[in-house]
Amino acid sequence: QKEVEQNSGPLSVPEGAIASLNCTYSDRVSQSFFWYRQYSGKSPELIMSIYSNGDKEDGRFTAQLNKASQYVSLLIRDSQPSDSATYLCAVNRAGSYQLTFGKGTKLSVIP
Amino acid sequence: DGGITQSPKYLFRKEGQNVTLSCEQNLNHDAMYWYRQDPGQGLRLIYYSQIVNDFQKGDIAEGYSVSREKKESFPLTVTSAQKNPTAFYLCASSSDTANTGELFFGEGSRLTVL
């Protein structure tokens, strides 16, 4: 059974702070890792993908992957109220069409 | 603009009725997917299709059916055999086999069984 675990939150951070979202996965052969943002009542939107160990930066977002520890994280620098959403972690095997999602972490950025 | 269109956005159904949710994409993507989301839950895969005239069951296919007669279209039928169909249904597509986890989603369809 492939599982993706996330802290459901809510995670509250003040505006301008760094938000750190964490995700662990059980399937050791997972190769691809994704972070989706979902605003309340809306559909998910891909914000980051990471395929290799280490860090990947895109604007205020940094994804971090440690395959040995089966751990992937998302850092949001200079958090803004508009970042308030649920963040879904997702993983799959190379070439697989079956993406496994975590239940999401709800982030609240306090002005 | 390219994207995925789902309809209807809201649907109410009586128990025992089949309903069909529409999903159309103009992104020229080969792969299409249907996910279900329940409150406070992650997304669960119902069906996916890699190419026209082919589709595969996901984790929770029981009580659902799909077809893929055109590249652009991937409708989902929620049958009366689905015991708990009230949920948020999301259609998605992906562009190539190398990055199958990079999904584009439609706006979703909320189904409520009365």
Coordinates of N, CA and C in Angstrom, one line a residue:
Chain A
Q1 N 0.9 -1.2 0.0 CA 0.0 0.0 0.0 C 0.9 1.2 0.0
K2 N 0.8 2.0 -1.1 CA 1.6 3.2 -1.2 C 0.9 4.3 -0.4
E3 N 1.6 5.0 0.5 CA 1.0 6.0 1.4 C 1.9 7.3 1.3
V4 N 1.2 8.4 1.4 CA 1.8 9.7 1.5 C 1.2 10.4 2.7
E5 N 2.1 10.8 3.6 CA 1.6 11.3 4.9 C 2.0 12.8 5.0
Q6 N 1.0 13.6 5.4 CA 1.2 15.0 5.6 C 0.5 15.4 6.9
N7 N 1.1 16.3 7.6 CA 0.4 16.9 8.8 C -0.7 17.7 8.3
S8 N -1.9 17.5 8.8 CA -3.1 18.1 8.3 C -3.2 19.6 8.7
G9 N -2.5 20.0 9.7 CA -2.5 21.4 10.1 C -3.7 21.7 10.9
P10 N -4.2 22.9 11.0 CA -3.7 24.0 10.2 C -2.3 24.5 10.7
L11 N -1.5 24.9 9.7 CA -0.2 25.5 10.0 C -0.4 27.0 9.9
S12 N -0.1 27.8 11.0 CA -0.3 29.2 10.9 C 1.0 29.9 11.0
V13 N 1.3 30.8 10.1 CA 2.6 31.5 10.1 C 2.2 33.0 9.9
P14 N 3.0 33.9 10.5 CA 2.8 35.3 10.2 C 3.3 35.7 8.8
E15 N 2.7 36.8 8.3 CA 3.1 37.3 7.0 C 4.6 37.6 7.0
G16 N 5.2 37.2 6.0 CA 6.7 37.5 5.8 C 7.6 36.4 6.4
A17 N 7.0 35.4 7.1 CA 7.8 34.3 7.6 C 8.0 33.2 6.6
I18 N 8.8 32.2 7.0 CA 8.9 31.1 6.1 C 8.0 30.0 6.6
A19 N 7.2 29.4 5.7 CA 6.3 28.3 5.9 C 7.0 27.0 5.5
S20 N 7.0 26.0 6.3 CA 7.6 24.8 6.0 C 6.6 23.6 6.1
L21 N 6.4 23.0 4.9 CA 5.4 21.9 4.8 C 6.2 20.6 4.5
N22 N 5.8 19.6 5.2 CA 6.5 18.3 5.1 C 5.6 17.2 4.6
C23 N 6.3 16.2 4.1 CA 5.6 15.0 3.5 C 6.5 13.8 3.5
T24 N 6.0 12.7 4.0 CA 6.8 11.5 3.9 C 6.0 10.5 3.0
Y25 N 6.7 9.5 2.4 CA 6.1 8.6 1.6 C 6.6 7.2 1.9
S26 N 5.8 6.2 1.6 CA 6.2 4.8 2.0 C 6.8 4.0 0.8
D27 N 6.5 4.3 -0.4 CA 7.0 3.5 -1.6 C 8.4 3.9 -1.9
R28 N 9.3 3.0 -1.7 CA 10.8 3.3 -1.9 C 11.1 3.6 -3.3
V29 N 10.3 3.1 -4.3 CA 10.7 3.2 -5.7 C 10.1 4.5 -6.3
S30 N 9.4 5.3 -5.5 CA 8.9 6.6 -6.0 C 10.0 7.4 -6.6
Q31 N 9.7 8.0 -7.7 CA 10.8 8.7 -8.4 C 10.4 10.2 -8.6
S32 N 9.1 10.5 -8.6 CA 8.7 11.8 -9.0 C 7.8 12.4 -7.8
F33 N 8.0 13.7 -7.5 CA 7.4 14.3 -6.4 C 6.8 15.6 -6.7
F34 N 5.6 15.9 -6.2 CA 4.9 17.1 -6.7 C 4.3 17.8 -5.5
W35 N 4.2 19.1 -5.6 CA 3.4 19.9 -4.6 C 2.3 20.6 -5.4
Y36 N 1.1 20.5 -5.0 CA -0.1 21.1 -5.5 C -0.7 22.1 -4.5
R37 N -1.1 23.2 -4.9 CA -1.8 24.2 -4.0 C -3.3 24.1 -4.4
Q38 N -4.1 24.1 -3.3 CA -5.6 24.0 -3.6 C -6.3 25.1 -2.7
Y39 N -6.8 26.1 -3.3 CA -7.6 27.1 -2.5 C -9.0 26.5 -2.2
S40 N -9.5 26.9 -1.1 CA -10.8 26.4 -0.7 C -11.9 26.4 -1.8
G41 N -12.4 25.3 -2.1 CA -13.5 25.2 -3.1 C -13.0 25.1 -4.5
K42 N -11.7 25.2 -4.7 CA -11.2 25.2 -6.0 C -10.4 23.9 -6.3
S43 N -10.0 23.8 -7.6 CA -9.2 22.6 -8.0 C -7.7 22.8 -7.7
P44 N -7.0 21.7 -7.6 CA -5.5 21.8 -7.3 C -4.8 22.4 -8.5
E45 N -3.6 23.1 -8.2 CA -2.8 23.7 -9.2 C -1.3 23.3 -8.9
L46 N -0.6 22.8 -9.8 CA 0.8 22.3 -9.6 C 1.6 23.6 -9.4
I47 N 2.4 23.5 -8.3 CA 3.3 24.6 -8.1 C 4.8 24.2 -8.1
M48 N 5.1 22.9 -7.8 CA 6.5 22.5 -7.8 C 6.5 21.0 -8.2
S49 N 7.5 20.6 -8.9 CA 7.8 19.2 -9.1 C 9.3 19.0 -8.9
I50 N 9.7 17.9 -8.4 CA 11.1 17.6 -8.1 C 11.4 16.2 -8.3
Y51 N 12.5 15.9 -9.0 CA 12.8 14.5 -9.4 C 14.1 14.0 -8.9
S52 N 15.0 14.9 -8.4 CA 16.3 14.5 -7.9 C 16.5 15.0 -6.5
N53 N 17.3 14.3 -5.7 CA 17.7 14.7 -4.4 C 18.2 16.1 -4.4
G54 N 17.9 16.8 -3.3 CA 18.4 18.1 -3.2 C 17.3 19.2 -3.2
D55 N 17.7 20.4 -3.5 CA 16.8 21.5 -3.5 C 16.4 22.0 -4.9
K56 N 15.2 22.4 -5.0 CA 14.8 23.1 -6.3 C 14.1 24.3 -5.9
E57 N 14.5 25.4 -6.5 CA 13.9 26.7 -6.1 C 13.2 27.3 -7.3
D58 N 12.0 27.9 -7.0 CA 11.2 28.6 -8.0 C 10.6 29.8 -7.4
G59 N 11.2 31.0 -7.5 CA 10.7 32.2 -6.9 C 10.7 32.0 -5.4
R60 N 9.6 32.2 -4.7 CA 9.6 32.1 -3.2 C 9.4 30.7 -2.7
F61 N 9.3 29.7 -3.7 CA 9.1 28.3 -3.3 C 10.4 27.5 -3.5
T62 N 10.7 26.7 -2.5 CA 11.8 25.7 -2.6 C 11.3 24.3 -2.2
A63 N 11.5 23.4 -3.1 CA 11.2 22.0 -2.8 C 12.5 21.3 -2.4
Q64 N 12.4 20.4 -1.4 CA 13.5 19.7 -0.9 C 13.2 18.2 -0.9
L65 N 14.1 17.4 -1.5 CA 13.9 16.0 -1.6 C 15.0 15.2 -1.0
N66 N 14.7 14.2 -0.1 CA 15.7 13.3 0.5 C 15.1 11.9 0.3
K67 N 15.5 11.2 -0.8 CA 15.0 9.9 -1.1 C 15.4 8.9 0.0
A68 N 16.6 9.0 0.6 CA 17.1 8.1 1.6 C 16.1 8.1 2.8
S69 N 15.7 9.3 3.1 CA 14.8 9.4 4.3 C 13.3 9.4 3.8
Q70 N 13.0 9.3 2.5 CA 11.7 9.2 2.0 C 10.9 10.4 2.5
Y71 N 11.5 11.6 2.2 CA 11.0 12.8 2.8 C 11.1 13.9 1.7
V72 N 10.0 14.7 1.6 CA 10.0 15.8 0.7 C 9.3 17.0 1.4
S73 N 9.8 18.2 1.2 CA 9.3 19.3 1.9 C 9.1 20.5 0.9
L74 N 8.3 21.4 1.3 CA 8.1 22.7 0.5 C 8.3 23.8 1.5
L75 N 9.2 24.7 1.1 CA 9.4 26.0 1.9 C 8.8 27.1 1.1
I76 N 8.1 28.0 1.8 CA 7.6 29.2 1.2 C 8.2 30.4 1.9
R77 N 9.0 31.1 1.2 CA 9.6 32.3 1.8 C 8.7 33.5 1.7
D78 N 8.9 34.4 2.6 CA 8.1 35.7 2.6 C 6.7 35.4 2.4
S79 N 6.1 34.5 3.3 CA 4.7 34.1 3.1 C 3.7 35.3 3.0
Q80 N 2.8 35.1 2.1 CA 1.8 36.2 1.9 C 0.4 35.6 2.3
P81 N -0.6 36.4 2.7 CA -1.9 35.9 2.9 C -2.5 35.2 1.7
S82 N -2.1 35.5 0.5 CA -2.5 34.8 -0.7 C -2.0 33.4 -0.8
D83 N -1.0 33.0 0.1 CA -0.5 31.7 0.1 C -1.4 30.8 1.0
S84 N -2.3 31.3 1.7 CA -3.2 30.6 2.5 C -4.1 29.6 1.6
A85 N -3.8 28.3 1.8 CA -4.4 27.3 1.0 C -4.1 25.9 1.6
T86 N -4.6 24.9 1.0 CA -4.2 23.5 1.4 C -3.1 23.1 0.3
Y87 N -2.0 22.5 0.8 CA -0.9 22.1 0.0 C -0.9 20.6 0.0
L88 N -1.0 20.0 -1.2 CA -1.1 18.6 -1.4 C 0.3 18.1 -1.9
C89 N 0.8 17.1 -1.3 CA 2.0 16.4 -1.7 C 1.6 15.2 -2.5
A90 N 2.3 14.9 -3.6 CA 1.9 13.8 -4.5 C 3.2 13.1 -5.0
V91 N 3.1 11.8 -5.1 CA 4.3 11.0 -5.6 C 3.9 10.0 -6.6
N92 N 4.8 9.6 -7.5 CA 4.5 8.4 -8.3 C 5.9 7.8 -8.7
R93 N 5.7 6.6 -9.3 CA 6.9 5.9 -9.8 C 7.2 6.4 -11.2
A94 N 8.4 6.3 -11.6 CA 8.8 6.7 -13.0 C 7.9 6.1 -14.0
G95 N 7.3 6.9 -14.9 CA 6.5 6.5 -15.9 C 5.1 6.0 -15.5
S96 N 4.8 6.1 -14.2 CA 3.5 5.6 -13.8 C 2.4 6.7 -14.0
Y97 N 1.2 6.4 -14.3 CA 0.1 7.3 -14.4 C -0.6 7.4 -13.1
Q98 N -0.3 6.6 -12.1 CA -1.0 6.6 -10.8 C -0.3 7.4 -9.8
L99 N -0.8 8.7 -9.7 CA -0.2 9.6 -8.7 C -0.9 9.4 -7.4
T100 N -0.1 9.3 -6.3 CA -0.7 9.1 -4.9 C -0.6 10.4 -4.2
F101 N -1.7 10.9 -3.7 CA -1.8 12.2 -3.0 C -1.8 12.0 -1.5
G102 N -1.2 12.9 -0.8 CA -1.5 13.0 0.6 C -2.8 13.7 0.9
K103 N -3.2 13.8 2.2 CA -4.4 14.5 2.5 C -4.3 16.0 2.5
G104 N -3.1 16.5 2.5 CA -2.9 17.9 2.4 C -2.6 18.6 3.8
T105 N -1.9 19.7 3.7 CA -1.7 20.5 4.9 C -2.3 21.9 4.7
K106 N -3.1 22.3 5.6 CA -3.8 23.6 5.4 C -2.9 24.7 6.0
L107 N -2.5 25.6 5.2 CA -1.6 26.7 5.6 C -2.5 28.0 5.8
S108 N -2.3 28.7 6.9 CA -2.9 30.0 7.1 C -1.8 31.0 7.3
V109 N -1.7 32.1 6.5 CA -0.8 33.1 6.7 C -1.5 34.3 7.3
I110 N -1.1 34.7 8.5 CA -1.7 35.7 9.2 C -1.1 37.1 8.9
P111 N -2.0 38.1 8.5 CA -1.5 39.4 8.2 C -0.9 40.1 9.4
Chain B
D1 N -8.3 30.3 -24.9 CA -7.3 29.8 -23.9 C -7.4 28.3 -23.8
G2 N -6.2 27.6 -23.7 CA -6.3 26.2 -23.5 C -6.6 25.9 -22.0
G3 N -7.3 24.7 -21.9 CA -7.7 24.3 -20.6 C -8.6 23.1 -20.6
I4 N -9.1 22.8 -19.4 CA -10.0 21.7 -19.2 C -11.3 22.2 -18.7
T5 N -12.4 21.8 -19.4 CA -13.7 22.2 -19.0 C -14.5 21.1 -18.5
Q6 N -15.0 21.2 -17.3 CA -15.9 20.2 -16.7 C -17.3 20.8 -16.5
S7 N -18.3 19.9 -16.8 CA -19.6 20.3 -16.6 C -20.5 19.1 -16.1
P8 N -21.5 19.4 -15.4 CA -21.9 20.7 -14.7 C -21.0 20.9 -13.5
K9 N -21.0 22.1 -13.0 CA -20.2 22.4 -11.8 C -20.9 21.9 -10.6
Y10 N -22.2 21.9 -10.6 CA -22.9 21.4 -9.4 C -24.0 20.4 -10.0
L11 N -24.2 19.3 -9.3 CA -25.2 18.3 -9.8 C -25.8 17.7 -8.6
F12 N -27.1 17.6 -8.6 CA -27.9 16.9 -7.6 C -28.5 15.6 -8.2
R13 N -28.4 14.6 -7.5 CA -28.9 13.3 -8.0 C -29.7 12.6 -7.0
K14 N -30.8 11.9 -7.4 CA -31.5 11.1 -6.5 C -30.8 9.7 -6.4
E15 N -31.0 9.0 -5.3 CA -30.4 7.7 -5.2 C -31.0 6.8 -6.3
G16 N -30.1 6.0 -6.9 CA -30.6 5.0 -7.9 C -30.4 5.6 -9.3
Q17 N -30.0 6.8 -9.5 CA -29.9 7.4 -10.8 C -28.4 7.4 -11.2
N18 N -28.2 7.2 -12.5 CA -26.9 7.3 -13.1 C -26.7 8.8 -13.5
V19 N -25.5 9.3 -13.4 CA -25.2 10.6 -13.9 C -23.9 10.6 -14.6
T20 N -23.8 11.5 -15.6 CA -22.5 11.6 -16.4 C -21.9 13.0 -16.2
L21 N -20.7 13.0 -15.9 CA -19.9 14.2 -15.8 C -19.0 14.4 -17.0
S22 N -19.1 15.6 -17.6 CA -18.4 15.8 -18.8 C -17.0 16.4 -18.5
C23 N -16.0 16.1 -19.3 CA -14.7 16.6 -19.3 C -14.1 16.8 -20.7
E24 N -13.8 18.0 -21.0 CA -13.3 18.3 -22.4 C -12.0 19.1 -22.2
Q25 N -10.9 18.7 -23.0 CA -9.7 19.5 -22.9 C -9.2 19.9 -24.3
N26 N -8.7 21.1 -24.4 CA -8.1 21.5 -25.7 C -6.6 21.8 -25.6
L27 N -6.0 21.0 -24.7 CA -4.5 21.2 -24.5 C -3.7 20.2 -25.3
N28 N -4.4 19.4 -26.1 CA -3.8 18.3 -26.9 C -3.0 17.3 -26.1
H29 N -3.5 17.1 -24.9 CA -2.8 16.1 -24.0 C -3.3 14.7 -24.3
D30 N -2.4 13.8 -24.2 CA -2.8 12.4 -24.5 C -3.5 11.8 -23.3
A31 N -3.0 12.0 -22.1 CA -3.5 11.3 -20.9 C -4.5 12.2 -20.2
M32 N -5.6 11.5 -19.7 CA -6.6 12.1 -18.9 C -7.0 11.3 -17.7
Y33 N -7.5 11.9 -16.7 CA -7.7 11.3 -15.4 C -9.0 11.8 -14.8
W34 N -9.6 10.9 -13.9 CA -10.7 11.3 -13.1 C -10.3 11.0 -11.6
Y35 N -10.4 12.0 -10.8 CA -10.1 11.9 -9.3 C -11.4 12.2 -8.6
R36 N -11.4 11.7 -7.4 CA -12.5 12.0 -6.5 C -11.9 12.6 -5.2
Q37 N -12.5 13.7 -4.6 CA -12.0 14.3 -3.4 C -13.2 14.4 -2.4
D38 N -13.0 13.8 -1.2 CA -13.9 13.9 -0.2 C -13.4 15.0 0.8
P39 N -14.2 15.6 1.6 CA -13.8 16.7 2.6 C -12.6 16.2 3.4
G40 N -11.6 17.0 3.5 CA -10.4 16.7 4.3 C -9.6 15.5 3.8
Q41 N -9.8 15.1 2.6 CA -9.1 14.0 2.1 C -8.3 14.4 0.9
G42 N -7.3 13.6 0.6 CA -6.5 13.8 -0.7 C -7.3 13.3 -1.9
L43 N -6.7 13.4 -3.0 CA -7.4 12.9 -4.2 C -7.2 11.4 -4.4
R44 N -8.2 10.8 -4.9 CA -8.1 9.4 -5.1 C -8.5 9.1 -6.6
L45 N -7.7 8.3 -7.3 CA -7.8 8.1 -8.7 C -8.9 7.1 -9.0
I46 N -9.8 7.5 -9.9 CA -10.9 6.6 -10.3 C -10.6 5.8 -11.5
Y47 N -10.3 6.6 -12.6 CA -9.9 6.0 -13.9 C -8.9 6.9 -14.5
Y48 N -8.1 6.3 -15.4 CA -7.2 7.2 -16.3 C -7.1 6.5 -17.7
S49 N -6.8 7.4 -18.6 CA -6.7 7.0 -20.0 C -5.4 7.6 -20.6
Q50 N -4.6 6.7 -21.1 CA -3.3 7.1 -21.7 C -3.5 7.6 -23.2
I51 N -4.4 6.9 -23.9 CA -4.7 7.2 -25.3 C -6.1 6.9 -25.6
V52 N -6.5 7.4 -26.7 CA -7.9 7.2 -27.2 C -8.2 5.7 -27.2
N53 N -9.5 5.4 -26.8 CA -10.0 4.0 -26.9 C -9.3 3.1 -25.9
D54 N -8.6 3.6 -24.9 CA -8.0 2.8 -23.9 C -8.1 3.5 -22.5
F55 N -8.4 2.8 -21.5 CA -8.5 3.4 -20.1 C -8.2 2.3 -19.1
Q56 N -7.8 2.7 -17.9 CA -7.4 1.8 -16.9 C -8.1 2.2 -15.6
K57 N -8.4 1.2 -14.8 CA -9.0 1.4 -13.4 C -7.9 2.0 -12.5
G58 N -8.4 2.9 -11.7 CA -7.6 3.5 -10.6 C -7.9 2.7 -9.3
D59 N -7.7 3.4 -8.2 CA -7.8 2.8 -6.9 C -9.3 2.6 -6.5
I60 N -10.2 3.4 -7.0 CA -11.6 3.3 -6.6 C -12.6 3.3 -7.8
A61 N -12.4 2.4 -8.7 CA -13.2 2.4 -9.9 C -14.6 1.8 -9.8
E62 N -14.8 1.1 -8.7 CA -16.1 0.4 -8.5 C -17.2 1.4 -8.5
G63 N -18.3 1.2 -9.3 CA -19.4 2.1 -9.4 C -19.3 3.2 -10.3
Y64 N -18.2 3.2 -11.1 CA -17.9 4.3 -12.1 C -17.6 3.6 -13.4
S65 N -17.9 4.4 -14.5 CA -17.5 3.9 -15.8 C -17.0 5.1 -16.6
V66 N -16.2 4.9 -17.6 CA -15.7 6.0 -18.5 C -15.6 5.5 -19.9
S67 N -15.4 6.5 -20.8 CA -15.1 6.2 -22.2 C -14.1 7.2 -22.7
R68 N -13.4 6.8 -23.8 CA -12.4 7.7 -24.4 C -12.5 7.5 -25.9
E69 N -13.5 8.1 -26.5 CA -13.7 7.9 -27.9 C -13.0 9.0 -28.7
K70 N -12.7 10.1 -28.0 CA -12.0 11.2 -28.7 C -10.9 11.7 -27.7
K71 N -9.8 12.2 -28.3 CA -8.7 12.6 -27.5 C -9.1 13.7 -26.5
E72 N -10.0 14.6 -27.0 CA -10.4 15.7 -26.2 C -11.4 15.4 -25.0
S73 N -12.0 14.3 -25.0 CA -13.1 14.0 -24.2 C -13.0 12.8 -23.3
F74 N -13.3 12.9 -22.0 CA -13.2 11.7 -21.1 C -14.3 11.8 -20.1
P75 N -15.5 11.5 -20.5 CA -16.7 11.5 -19.6 C -16.7 10.4 -18.5
L76 N -17.2 10.8 -17.4 CA -17.3 9.8 -16.3 C -18.8 9.6 -15.9
T77 N -19.2 8.4 -15.8 CA -20.5 8.1 -15.4 C -20.5 7.5 -14.0
V78 N -21.2 8.1 -13.1 CA -21.4 7.6 -11.7 C -22.7 6.8 -11.7
T79 N -22.5 5.5 -11.5 CA -23.7 4.6 -11.6 C -24.3 4.5 -10.3
S80 N -25.5 3.9 -10.3 CA -26.2 3.6 -9.0 C -25.5 2.6 -8.2
A81 N -24.5 1.9 -8.7 CA -23.8 1.0 -7.9 C -22.8 1.6 -7.0
Q82 N -22.5 2.9 -7.2 CA -21.6 3.6 -6.4 C -22.3 4.0 -5.1
K83 N -21.8 3.4 -4.0 CA -22.6 3.5 -2.7 C -22.6 4.9 -2.1
N84 N -21.5 5.6 -2.2 CA -21.4 6.9 -1.6 C -20.9 7.9 -2.6
P85 N -21.7 8.4 -3.5 CA -21.2 9.2 -4.6 C -21.0 10.7 -4.4
T86 N -21.5 11.1 -3.3 CA -21.4 12.6 -3.0 C -20.0 12.9 -2.8
A87 N -19.4 13.8 -3.6 CA -18.0 14.1 -3.6 C -17.7 15.2 -4.6
F88 N -16.5 15.7 -4.6 CA -16.0 16.7 -5.6 C -15.2 15.9 -6.6
Y89 N -15.6 15.9 -7.9 CA -14.9 15.2 -8.9 C -14.1 16.1 -9.8
L90 N -12.8 15.6 -10.0 CA -11.9 16.4 -10.7 C -11.3 15.7 -11.9
C91 N -11.4 16.3 -13.0 CA -10.8 15.8 -14.3 C -9.5 16.5 -14.5
A92 N -8.5 15.7 -15.0 CA -7.2 16.3 -15.2 C -6.6 15.7 -16.4
S93 N -5.5 16.3 -16.9 CA -4.8 15.8 -18.1 C -3.3 16.0 -17.8
S94 N -2.5 15.3 -18.6 CA -1.0 15.5 -18.6 C -0.5 15.3 -20.0
S95 N 0.6 16.0 -20.2 CA 1.1 16.2 -21.6 C 2.0 15.1 -22.1
D96 N 2.8 14.5 -21.3 CA 3.7 13.5 -21.9 C 4.0 12.4 -20.9
T97 N 4.6 11.3 -21.4 CA 4.8 10.1 -20.6 C 5.9 10.4 -19.6
A98 N 6.8 11.3 -19.8 CA 7.9 11.6 -18.9 C 7.5 12.3 -17.6
N99 N 6.5 13.1 -17.7 CA 6.0 13.9 -16.5 C 4.6 13.6 -16.3
T100 N 4.2 12.4 -16.0 CA 2.8 12.0 -15.8 C 2.2 12.6 -14.5
G101 N 3.1 13.1 -13.6 CA 2.5 13.6 -12.4 C 2.2 15.1 -12.5
E102 N 2.6 15.7 -13.6 CA 2.3 17.1 -13.8 C 1.0 17.3 -14.4
L103 N 0.0 17.4 -13.5 CA -1.4 17.4 -14.0 C -2.0 18.8 -14.1
F104 N -2.9 19.0 -15.1 CA -3.7 20.2 -15.2 C -5.1 19.8 -14.9
F105 N -5.7 20.5 -14.0 CA -7.1 20.2 -13.5 C -8.1 21.1 -14.1
G106 N -9.3 20.5 -14.3 CA -10.5 21.3 -14.5 C -11.0 21.9 -13.2
E107 N -12.1 22.6 -13.3 CA -12.6 23.3 -12.1 C -13.4 22.4 -11.2
G108 N -13.7 21.2 -11.6 CA -14.4 20.3 -10.8 C -15.9 20.3 -10.9
S109 N -16.5 19.1 -10.5 CA -17.9 19.0 -10.5 C -18.3 18.5 -9.1
R110 N -19.2 19.2 -8.5 CA -19.7 18.7 -7.1 C -21.0 18.0 -7.3
L111 N -20.9 16.7 -6.9 CA -22.1 15.9 -7.0 C -22.7 15.7 -5.6
T112 N -24.0 15.9 -5.5 CA -24.6 15.6 -4.2 C -25.8 14.7 -4.5
V113 N -25.8 13.6 -3.7 CA -26.9 12.6 -3.8 C -27.9 12.9 -2.7
L114 N -29.2 13.2 -3.1 CA -30.2 13.6 -2.2 C -30.9 12.3 -1.6

